């Protein structure tokens, strides 16, 4: 997909260059002919308009029977999931916020009808994926194929996708719906478009770009994992890798092992481990001046085999006040950058009882299902897991996220 985008950009540059050359030639011809109108400005405007077309979505009119079928499908999905939605905790905010477990329950309920269903948080395998996989595999070979699937999100939106492919060209009919005040499924967005570019990767990711993205703020990529991950990879990945990820800490961004834990910035890592341990976010207002010694060490030593003496040294414990320094991550103390999300693609149990988790970073903005690779070593202990090491594949990674400790800002 990256190569196709680069080709499009090169074509755009060539068009602009050719437009300039053509205009110059026309200017010389008209002056020599003594009075023929100069159309170079009109030609230039036409070329610019044509070049801008690649940034515009290629919409297609929906037939009435297509609209009716989509409405019926969304209505059926709404009826099927209504009781689960009504009884679910939706949070205290004005916008709906559903727990992942609720989304998973609705997905499983829809899948019981044989429908292909996925979740919007990349934390759950697509259910009944086989028909979609077969259709995409055929489409990638240039065969004519069609398939449909649903996506359910924690924000309370239910999405429908009907894919049609011919000669490796992909068309998508899309609906986005939610419950209204009468708890009826209401379609908020309904459209059909021909995607600018798409790919079904060897890893099993369906990636399409609705139109050529102008920049990161106007990214047009959509990502859906079709092929399932191993359950052990899902379990450990969701609990111990995705929960930490690459934002505001360096646990997975540097090489370290039992003999080099000083490479870890434990102070920046603390709030992520706190949430894993207690199942809730750290109340930042209660720790504005730092983390009390016992509290900090209890959280860190739950996930690391590290002595108190080493932790005091590595995390700069202040004995005078009895606190470990800490400050929340914010716009002024982090590196501004788009970040991939981690996906554990393979788990290997070693003879000594440790596990190697092979992790790949998925960068939605770049349309890349593997932009960064690293291997995390873990071991089971006291009903949980501890981190033993991390090794970054510097040669096999396209872009390793940058990191700077908050204390250095």
Tab-separated table of C-alpha atoms in Angstrom:
chain	number	residue	atom	x	y	z
A	1	UNK	CA	0.000	0.000	0.000
A	2	UNK	CA	2.891	2.359	0.779
A	3	UNK	CA	4.320	1.754	-2.697
A	4	UNK	CA	0.977	2.563	-4.314
A	5	UNK	CA	0.715	5.820	-2.376
A	6	UNK	CA	4.251	6.799	-3.378
A	7	UNK	CA	3.368	6.050	-6.998
A	8	UNK	CA	0.304	8.278	-6.722
A	9	UNK	CA	2.398	11.101	-5.300
A	10	UNK	CA	4.974	10.729	-8.099
A	11	UNK	CA	2.187	10.760	-10.676
A	12	UNK	CA	0.798	13.924	-9.117
A	13	UNK	CA	4.228	15.583	-9.323
A	14	UNK	CA	4.546	14.566	-12.960
A	15	UNK	CA	1.118	15.965	-13.769
A	16	UNK	CA	2.000	19.310	-12.250
A	17	UNK	CA	5.356	19.381	-14.105
A	18	UNK	CA	3.756	18.467	-17.414
A	19	UNK	CA	1.056	21.074	-16.870
A	20	UNK	CA	3.715	23.741	-16.463
A	21	UNK	CA	5.594	22.625	-19.598
A	22	UNK	CA	2.414	22.492	-21.674
A	23	UNK	CA	1.383	25.964	-20.547
A	24	UNK	CA	4.787	27.366	-21.495
A	25	UNK	CA	4.597	25.830	-24.969
A	26	UNK	CA	1.112	27.230	-25.509
A	27	UNK	CA	2.318	30.642	-24.479
A	28	UNK	CA	5.074	30.577	-27.129
A	29	UNK	CA	2.691	29.296	-29.814
A	30	UNK	CA	0.079	31.978	-29.194
A	31	UNK	CA	2.601	34.819	-29.236
A	32	UNK	CA	4.078	33.538	-32.509
A	33	UNK	CA	0.632	33.200	-34.106
A	34	UNK	CA	-0.046	36.866	-33.372
A	35	UNK	CA	-3.322	37.047	-31.498
A	36	UNK	CA	-4.445	33.454	-30.656
A	37	UNK	CA	-5.942	33.275	-27.130
A	38	UNK	CA	-3.651	32.003	-24.326
A	39	UNK	CA	-5.423	29.131	-22.469
A	40	UNK	CA	-2.506	28.253	-20.173
A	41	UNK	CA	-4.315	29.479	-17.033
A	42	UNK	CA	-7.427	27.417	-17.788
A	43	UNK	CA	-5.294	24.317	-18.492
A	44	UNK	CA	-3.413	24.772	-15.235
A	45	UNK	CA	-6.667	25.038	-13.276
A	46	UNK	CA	-7.965	21.899	-14.985
A	47	UNK	CA	-4.807	19.934	-14.129
A	48	UNK	CA	-4.987	21.073	-10.486
A	49	UNK	CA	-8.631	20.041	-10.269
A	50	UNK	CA	-7.828	16.603	-11.710
A	51	UNK	CA	-4.962	16.169	-9.242
A	52	UNK	CA	-7.238	17.061	-6.307
A	53	UNK	CA	-9.691	14.332	-7.319
A	54	UNK	CA	-7.505	11.655	-5.722
A	55	UNK	CA	-8.161	13.259	-2.322
A	56	UNK	CA	-11.942	13.067	-2.824
A	57	UNK	CA	-14.041	10.017	-1.963
A	58	UNK	CA	-15.487	8.289	-5.015
A	59	UNK	CA	-19.130	8.025	-3.887
A	60	UNK	CA	-21.678	5.793	-5.621
A	61	UNK	CA	-25.458	6.165	-5.457
A	62	UNK	CA	-27.210	3.498	-3.422
A	63	UNK	CA	-30.144	1.760	-5.056
A	64	UNK	CA	-33.422	1.750	-3.145
A	65	UNK	CA	-33.337	-2.014	-2.662
A	66	UNK	CA	-29.811	-1.709	-1.203
A	67	UNK	CA	-31.013	0.919	1.281
A	68	UNK	CA	-33.936	-1.275	2.280
A	69	UNK	CA	-31.738	-4.332	2.860
A	70	UNK	CA	-29.289	-2.342	4.969
A	71	UNK	CA	-32.121	-0.885	7.056
A	72	UNK	CA	-33.477	-4.374	7.643
A	73	UNK	CA	-30.082	-5.674	8.711
A	74	UNK	CA	-29.486	-2.839	11.149
A	75	UNK	CA	-32.991	-3.201	12.556
A	76	UNK	CA	-32.426	-6.931	13.122
A	77	UNK	CA	-29.088	-6.246	14.826
A	78	UNK	CA	-30.690	-3.610	17.039
A	79	UNK	CA	-33.492	-5.939	18.113
A	80	UNK	CA	-31.029	-8.703	18.879
A	81	UNK	CA	-28.781	-6.546	21.079
A	82	UNK	CA	-31.382	-4.280	22.694
A	83	UNK	CA	-31.721	-6.094	26.028
A	84	UNK	CA	-27.958	-6.244	26.493
A	85	UNK	CA	-27.655	-2.552	25.675
A	86	UNK	CA	-30.504	-1.499	27.972
A	87	UNK	CA	-29.080	-3.369	30.973
A	88	UNK	CA	-25.482	-2.231	30.382
A	89	UNK	CA	-23.651	0.449	32.351
A	90	UNK	CA	-23.138	3.287	29.859
A	91	UNK	CA	-20.940	5.499	32.013
A	92	UNK	CA	-21.595	8.914	33.517
A	93	UNK	CA	-20.602	11.004	30.495
A	94	UNK	CA	-23.116	12.516	28.086
A	95	UNK	CA	-21.831	10.174	25.382
A	96	UNK	CA	-22.344	6.421	25.662
A	97	UNK	CA	-19.331	4.474	26.937
A	98	UNK	CA	-19.802	0.706	27.044
A	99	UNK	CA	-17.479	-1.758	28.743
A	100	UNK	CA	-15.541	-4.082	26.465
A	101	UNK	CA	-17.291	-7.087	28.032
A	102	UNK	CA	-20.666	-5.671	26.969
A	103	UNK	CA	-19.468	-5.162	23.404
A	104	UNK	CA	-18.133	-8.721	23.348
A	105	UNK	CA	-21.470	-10.055	24.604
A	106	UNK	CA	-23.361	-8.235	21.865
A	107	UNK	CA	-20.881	-9.473	19.255
A	108	UNK	CA	-21.313	-13.067	20.406
A	109	UNK	CA	-25.084	-12.695	20.374
A	110	UNK	CA	-25.011	-11.398	16.797
A	111	UNK	CA	-22.566	-14.129	15.802
A	112	UNK	CA	-25.006	-16.745	17.077
A	113	UNK	CA	-27.075	-15.913	13.987
A	114	UNK	CA	-24.135	-16.797	11.777
A	115	UNK	CA	-23.239	-13.154	11.101
A	116	UNK	CA	-19.644	-12.007	10.776
A	117	UNK	CA	-18.968	-9.595	13.656
A	118	UNK	CA	-15.962	-7.723	15.014
A	119	UNK	CA	-15.288	-5.175	17.769
A	120	UNK	CA	-13.911	-1.691	17.292
A	121	UNK	CA	-11.135	-1.934	19.885
A	122	UNK	CA	-8.914	-4.586	18.242
A	123	UNK	CA	-9.077	-6.644	21.445
A	124	UNK	CA	-11.292	-9.503	20.262
A	125	UNK	CA	-11.180	-11.976	17.409
A	126	UNK	CA	-13.635	-11.510	14.551
A	127	UNK	CA	-16.448	-14.054	14.863
A	128	UNK	CA	-17.568	-16.140	11.870
A	129	UNK	CA	-14.690	-14.725	9.838
A	130	UNK	CA	-14.386	-17.615	7.362
A	131	UNK	CA	-16.683	-16.320	4.604
A	132	UNK	CA	-15.097	-12.869	4.701
A	133	UNK	CA	-11.596	-14.391	4.560
A	134	UNK	CA	-12.494	-16.491	1.532
A	135	UNK	CA	-14.047	-13.526	-0.280
A	136	UNK	CA	-11.079	-11.239	0.392
A	137	UNK	CA	-8.572	-13.903	-0.642
A	138	UNK	CA	-10.426	-14.331	-3.930
A	139	UNK	CA	-10.742	-10.584	-4.445
A	140	UNK	CA	-7.011	-10.115	-3.899
A	141	UNK	CA	-6.442	-12.495	-6.830
A	142	UNK	CA	-8.693	-10.429	-9.061
A	143	UNK	CA	-11.757	-12.632	-8.754
A	144	UNK	CA	-15.257	-11.246	-8.323
A	145	UNK	CA	-16.375	-11.605	-4.693
A	146	UNK	CA	-18.740	-10.163	-2.094
A	147	UNK	CA	-19.123	-10.368	1.679
A	148	UNK	CA	-20.553	-8.452	4.606
A	149	UNK	CA	-19.730	-7.927	8.284
A	150	UNK	CA	-20.684	-5.883	11.353
A	151	UNK	CA	-18.648	-3.874	13.833
A	152	UNK	CA	-19.791	-2.949	17.358
A	153	UNK	CA	-18.019	-0.194	19.321
A	154	UNK	CA	-17.753	0.911	22.949
A	155	UNK	CA	-19.292	4.257	21.951
A	156	UNK	CA	-22.584	2.502	21.223
A	157	UNK	CA	-22.346	2.574	17.434
A	158	UNK	CA	-23.249	-0.385	15.252
A	159	UNK	CA	-21.683	-0.491	11.797
A	160	UNK	CA	-22.437	-2.523	8.710
A	161	UNK	CA	-20.132	-3.127	5.737
A	162	UNK	CA	-21.056	-4.767	2.433
A	163	UNK	CA	-17.953	-5.395	0.312
A	164	UNK	CA	-18.049	-6.006	-3.431
A	165	UNK	CA	-14.883	-6.668	-5.425
A	166	UNK	CA	-14.240	-7.035	-9.143
A	167	UNK	CA	-10.926	-6.864	-11.005
A	168	UNK	CA	-9.242	-6.053	-7.642
A	169	UNK	CA	-11.424	-2.948	-7.279
A	170	UNK	CA	-13.274	-2.741	-3.947
A	171	UNK	CA	-16.640	-1.078	-3.336
A	172	UNK	CA	-18.075	-0.605	0.170
A	173	UNK	CA	-21.679	0.003	1.217
A	174	UNK	CA	-21.549	1.378	4.758
A	175	UNK	CA	-24.045	2.189	7.493
A	176	UNK	CA	-23.453	3.625	10.960
A	177	UNK	CA	-26.320	3.397	13.450
A	178	UNK	CA	-27.162	3.799	17.123
A	179	UNK	CA	-30.176	3.534	19.389
A	180	UNK	CA	-32.434	6.593	19.544
A	181	UNK	CA	-34.420	7.740	22.597
A	182	UNK	CA	-37.094	5.149	21.816
A	183	UNK	CA	-34.412	2.430	21.762
A	184	UNK	CA	-34.896	1.836	18.084
A	185	UNK	CA	-31.904	1.427	15.806
A	186	UNK	CA	-31.511	4.630	13.793
A	187	UNK	CA	-29.091	4.920	10.877
A	188	UNK	CA	-26.950	8.039	11.270
A	189	UNK	CA	-24.834	7.594	8.143
A	190	UNK	CA	-25.462	5.628	4.959
A	191	UNK	CA	-23.187	5.680	1.912
A	192	UNK	CA	-21.499	3.688	-0.794
A	193	UNK	CA	-18.040	4.374	-2.172
A	194	UNK	CA	-15.233	2.940	-4.258
A	195	UNK	CA	-12.041	2.819	-2.156
A	196	UNK	CA	-8.878	4.520	-3.398
A	197	UNK	CA	-6.658	1.593	-2.389
A	198	UNK	CA	-6.997	-1.618	-0.394
A	199	UNK	CA	-5.043	-4.658	0.735
A	200	UNK	CA	-5.681	-7.972	2.457
A	201	UNK	CA	-2.382	-8.665	4.209
A	202	UNK	CA	-0.705	-11.994	4.891
A	203	UNK	CA	-1.357	-11.444	8.605
A	204	UNK	CA	-5.080	-11.249	7.927
A	205	UNK	CA	-5.684	-7.505	8.146
A	206	UNK	CA	-8.161	-5.885	5.777
A	207	UNK	CA	-6.843	-2.369	5.123
A	208	UNK	CA	-8.431	0.196	2.864
A	209	UNK	CA	-7.927	3.872	2.171
A	210	UNK	CA	-11.221	5.561	1.397
A	211	UNK	CA	-9.442	8.337	-0.517
A	212	UNK	CA	-5.791	9.350	-0.651
A	213	UNK	CA	-4.934	10.841	2.761
A	214	UNK	CA	-3.679	14.428	2.616
A	215	UNK	CA	-2.032	14.274	6.044
A	216	UNK	CA	-2.203	12.554	9.418
A	217	UNK	CA	-5.064	14.761	10.589
A	218	UNK	CA	-7.140	13.737	7.565
A	219	UNK	CA	-6.261	10.049	7.550
A	220	UNK	CA	-8.609	7.888	5.481
A	221	UNK	CA	-7.463	4.389	6.493
A	222	UNK	CA	-9.714	1.690	7.928
A	223	UNK	CA	-8.337	-1.464	9.596
A	224	UNK	CA	-10.097	-4.738	10.386
A	225	UNK	CA	-8.395	-7.919	11.618
A	226	UNK	CA	-10.072	-10.854	9.920
A	227	UNK	CA	-7.877	-13.854	10.756
A	228	UNK	CA	-7.975	-14.706	14.477
A	229	UNK	CA	-5.053	-14.479	16.862
A	230	UNK	CA	-4.115	-17.388	19.114
A	231	UNK	CA	-6.079	-17.216	22.374
A	232	UNK	CA	-2.894	-17.159	24.473
A	233	UNK	CA	-1.638	-14.233	22.412
A	234	UNK	CA	-4.964	-12.465	22.901
A	235	UNK	CA	-4.980	-13.094	26.649
A	236	UNK	CA	-1.442	-11.929	27.368
A	237	UNK	CA	-1.550	-9.209	24.738
A	238	UNK	CA	-4.714	-7.571	26.050
A	239	UNK	CA	-3.706	-7.779	29.702
A	240	UNK	CA	0.015	-7.003	29.696
A	241	UNK	CA	1.012	-5.509	26.327
A	242	UNK	CA	-1.884	-3.455	24.988
A	243	UNK	CA	-2.547	-2.049	28.478
A	244	UNK	CA	0.960	-0.546	28.571
A	245	UNK	CA	1.485	0.106	24.857
A	246	UNK	CA	3.920	2.798	23.633
A	247	UNK	CA	2.454	6.013	25.017
A	248	UNK	CA	4.285	7.872	27.789
A	249	UNK	CA	6.635	5.031	28.809
A	250	UNK	CA	9.561	3.040	27.410
A	251	UNK	CA	8.955	-0.517	28.644
A	252	UNK	CA	8.723	-1.861	25.085
A	253	UNK	CA	10.861	0.760	23.343
A	254	UNK	CA	14.283	-0.183	24.703
A	255	UNK	CA	16.356	-3.319	25.220
A	256	UNK	CA	16.513	-4.543	28.806
A	257	UNK	CA	16.743	-7.714	30.877
A	258	UNK	CA	17.311	-8.727	34.512
A	259	UNK	CA	20.775	-7.149	34.464
A	260	UNK	CA	19.765	-3.846	32.876
A	261	UNK	CA	16.494	-2.765	34.471
A	262	UNK	CA	17.991	0.682	34.912
A	263	UNK	CA	16.996	1.219	31.252
A	264	UNK	CA	13.313	1.258	32.280
A	265	UNK	CA	11.762	4.565	33.305
A	266	UNK	CA	9.656	3.125	36.154
A	267	UNK	CA	8.285	6.528	37.135
A	268	UNK	CA	6.620	6.940	33.714
A	269	UNK	CA	5.472	3.318	33.717
A	270	UNK	CA	3.756	3.442	37.093
A	271	UNK	CA	0.200	4.528	36.151
A	272	UNK	CA	-0.116	1.830	33.459
A	273	UNK	CA	0.827	-0.948	35.874
A	274	UNK	CA	-1.439	0.550	38.534
A	275	UNK	CA	-4.425	0.189	36.190
A	276	UNK	CA	-3.529	-3.431	35.377
A	277	UNK	CA	-3.207	-4.274	39.091
A	278	UNK	CA	-6.327	-2.518	40.366
A	279	UNK	CA	-8.536	-2.431	37.284
A	280	UNK	CA	-8.999	1.328	37.468
A	281	UNK	CA	-7.084	4.434	36.495
A	282	UNK	CA	-4.798	6.181	38.940
A	283	UNK	CA	-6.410	9.156	40.677
A	284	UNK	CA	-3.872	11.782	39.664
A	285	UNK	CA	-5.153	14.374	42.131
A	286	UNK	CA	-4.040	12.247	45.079
A	287	UNK	CA	-0.429	11.916	43.915
A	288	UNK	CA	0.454	15.357	42.630
A	289	UNK	CA	3.636	15.537	44.716
A	290	UNK	CA	4.767	11.965	44.039
A	291	UNK	CA	3.928	8.345	44.821
A	292	UNK	CA	4.256	7.109	48.435
A	293	UNK	CA	7.045	4.561	48.847
A	294	UNK	CA	4.946	1.536	49.832
A	295	UNK	CA	2.349	2.175	47.143
A	296	UNK	CA	4.910	2.635	44.367
A	297	UNK	CA	6.959	-0.417	45.275
A	298	UNK	CA	3.898	-2.636	45.706
A	299	UNK	CA	2.737	-1.879	42.149
A	300	UNK	CA	6.122	-2.163	40.455
A	301	UNK	CA	7.215	-5.311	42.303
A	302	UNK	CA	3.948	-7.020	41.361
A	303	UNK	CA	5.171	-7.073	37.773
A	304	UNK	CA	8.971	-7.151	38.143
A	305	UNK	CA	11.459	-9.289	40.032
A	306	UNK	CA	13.411	-6.292	41.309
A	307	UNK	CA	14.863	-5.537	44.734
A	308	UNK	CA	13.735	-2.534	46.743
A	309	UNK	CA	17.286	-1.166	46.742
A	310	UNK	CA	17.544	-1.279	42.966
A	311	UNK	CA	14.096	0.236	42.536
A	312	UNK	CA	14.970	3.103	44.875
A	313	UNK	CA	18.054	3.841	42.779
A	314	UNK	CA	16.485	3.450	39.336
A	315	UNK	CA	13.296	5.385	40.168
A	316	UNK	CA	15.081	8.149	42.172
A	317	UNK	CA	13.371	7.601	45.536
A	318	UNK	CA	13.426	10.710	47.753
A	319	UNK	CA	14.006	9.415	51.290
A	320	UNK	CA	13.491	12.852	52.870
A	321	UNK	CA	9.838	13.034	51.820
A	322	UNK	CA	9.198	9.305	51.386
A	323	UNK	CA	8.046	9.695	47.780
A	324	UNK	CA	8.960	8.509	44.304
A	325	UNK	CA	8.782	11.387	41.774
A	326	UNK	CA	5.903	11.194	39.333
A	327	UNK	CA	3.938	13.482	37.043
A	328	UNK	CA	1.132	12.708	34.609
A	329	UNK	CA	1.799	12.541	30.889
A	330	UNK	CA	0.562	15.606	29.042
A	331	UNK	CA	1.151	17.647	25.883
A	332	UNK	CA	4.187	19.367	27.424
A	333	UNK	CA	6.155	16.321	28.558
A	334	UNK	CA	5.798	13.761	25.787
A	335	UNK	CA	6.970	13.354	22.229
A	336	UNK	CA	4.165	14.407	19.827
A	337	UNK	CA	3.841	11.617	17.269
A	338	UNK	CA	1.340	9.143	15.846
A	339	UNK	CA	1.706	5.803	17.613
A	340	UNK	CA	1.069	2.205	16.582
A	341	UNK	CA	-0.809	-0.172	18.834
A	342	UNK	CA	0.843	-3.474	19.848
A	343	UNK	CA	-0.363	-6.860	18.691
A	344	UNK	CA	1.030	-10.140	20.033
A	345	UNK	CA	1.263	-12.315	16.923
A	346	UNK	CA	3.080	-15.333	18.389
A	347	UNK	CA	3.649	-16.837	21.860
A	348	UNK	CA	6.439	-19.327	22.475
A	349	UNK	CA	6.893	-21.243	25.737
A	350	UNK	CA	10.533	-21.910	26.605
A	351	UNK	CA	11.972	-24.925	28.427
A	352	UNK	CA	12.545	-22.876	31.596
A	353	UNK	CA	8.867	-21.923	31.853
A	354	UNK	CA	9.278	-18.412	30.470
A	355	UNK	CA	7.346	-17.150	27.450
A	356	UNK	CA	8.483	-15.066	24.488
A	357	UNK	CA	5.779	-12.775	23.151
A	358	UNK	CA	6.458	-11.619	19.603
A	359	UNK	CA	4.864	-8.208	19.210
A	360	UNK	CA	4.214	-6.108	16.105
A	361	UNK	CA	3.057	-2.510	16.091
A	362	UNK	CA	0.080	-1.746	13.821
A	363	UNK	CA	0.127	1.820	12.469
A	364	UNK	CA	-3.351	2.715	11.229
A	365	UNK	CA	-2.349	6.160	9.951
A	366	UNK	CA	0.274	4.708	7.619
A	367	UNK	CA	-1.776	1.711	6.530
A	368	UNK	CA	0.944	-0.592	7.881
A	369	UNK	CA	0.145	-3.785	9.832
A	370	UNK	CA	3.764	-4.149	11.023
A	371	UNK	CA	5.792	-0.982	11.433
A	372	UNK	CA	7.643	-1.963	14.617
A	373	UNK	CA	8.689	-5.311	16.138
A	374	UNK	CA	9.893	-6.399	19.556
A	375	UNK	CA	9.944	-9.509	21.747
A	376	UNK	CA	8.772	-9.425	25.367
A	377	UNK	CA	9.858	-12.165	27.795
A	378	UNK	CA	7.446	-12.972	30.633
A	379	UNK	CA	6.908	-15.573	33.348
A	380	UNK	CA	3.879	-16.644	35.361
A	381	UNK	CA	4.072	-15.901	39.098
A	382	UNK	CA	1.507	-15.980	41.927
A	383	UNK	CA	-1.445	-16.186	39.548
A	384	UNK	CA	-0.193	-13.302	37.423
A	385	UNK	CA	2.707	-12.542	35.094
A	386	UNK	CA	5.953	-10.624	35.467
A	387	UNK	CA	8.080	-8.919	32.817
A	388	UNK	CA	11.592	-10.343	32.387
A	389	UNK	CA	12.914	-8.505	29.341
A	390	UNK	CA	12.351	-6.766	26.034
A	391	UNK	CA	14.323	-6.908	22.781
A	392	UNK	CA	13.692	-4.404	19.974
A	393	UNK	CA	14.158	-5.521	16.370
A	394	UNK	CA	15.939	-2.393	15.175
A	395	UNK	CA	16.765	-3.752	11.714
A	396	UNK	CA	13.338	-5.237	11.020
A	397	UNK	CA	11.332	-2.208	12.112
A	398	UNK	CA	10.302	0.631	9.818
A	399	UNK	CA	9.760	3.167	12.560
A	400	UNK	CA	10.439	2.766	16.285
A	401	UNK	CA	8.445	5.316	18.335
A	402	UNK	CA	10.522	8.053	19.903
A	403	UNK	CA	10.672	8.401	23.676
A	404	UNK	CA	11.925	10.966	26.158
A	405	UNK	CA	11.419	10.628	29.954
A	406	UNK	CA	8.963	13.138	31.377
A	407	UNK	CA	11.608	14.363	33.844
A	408	UNK	CA	13.765	15.576	30.929
A	409	UNK	CA	11.160	17.969	29.564
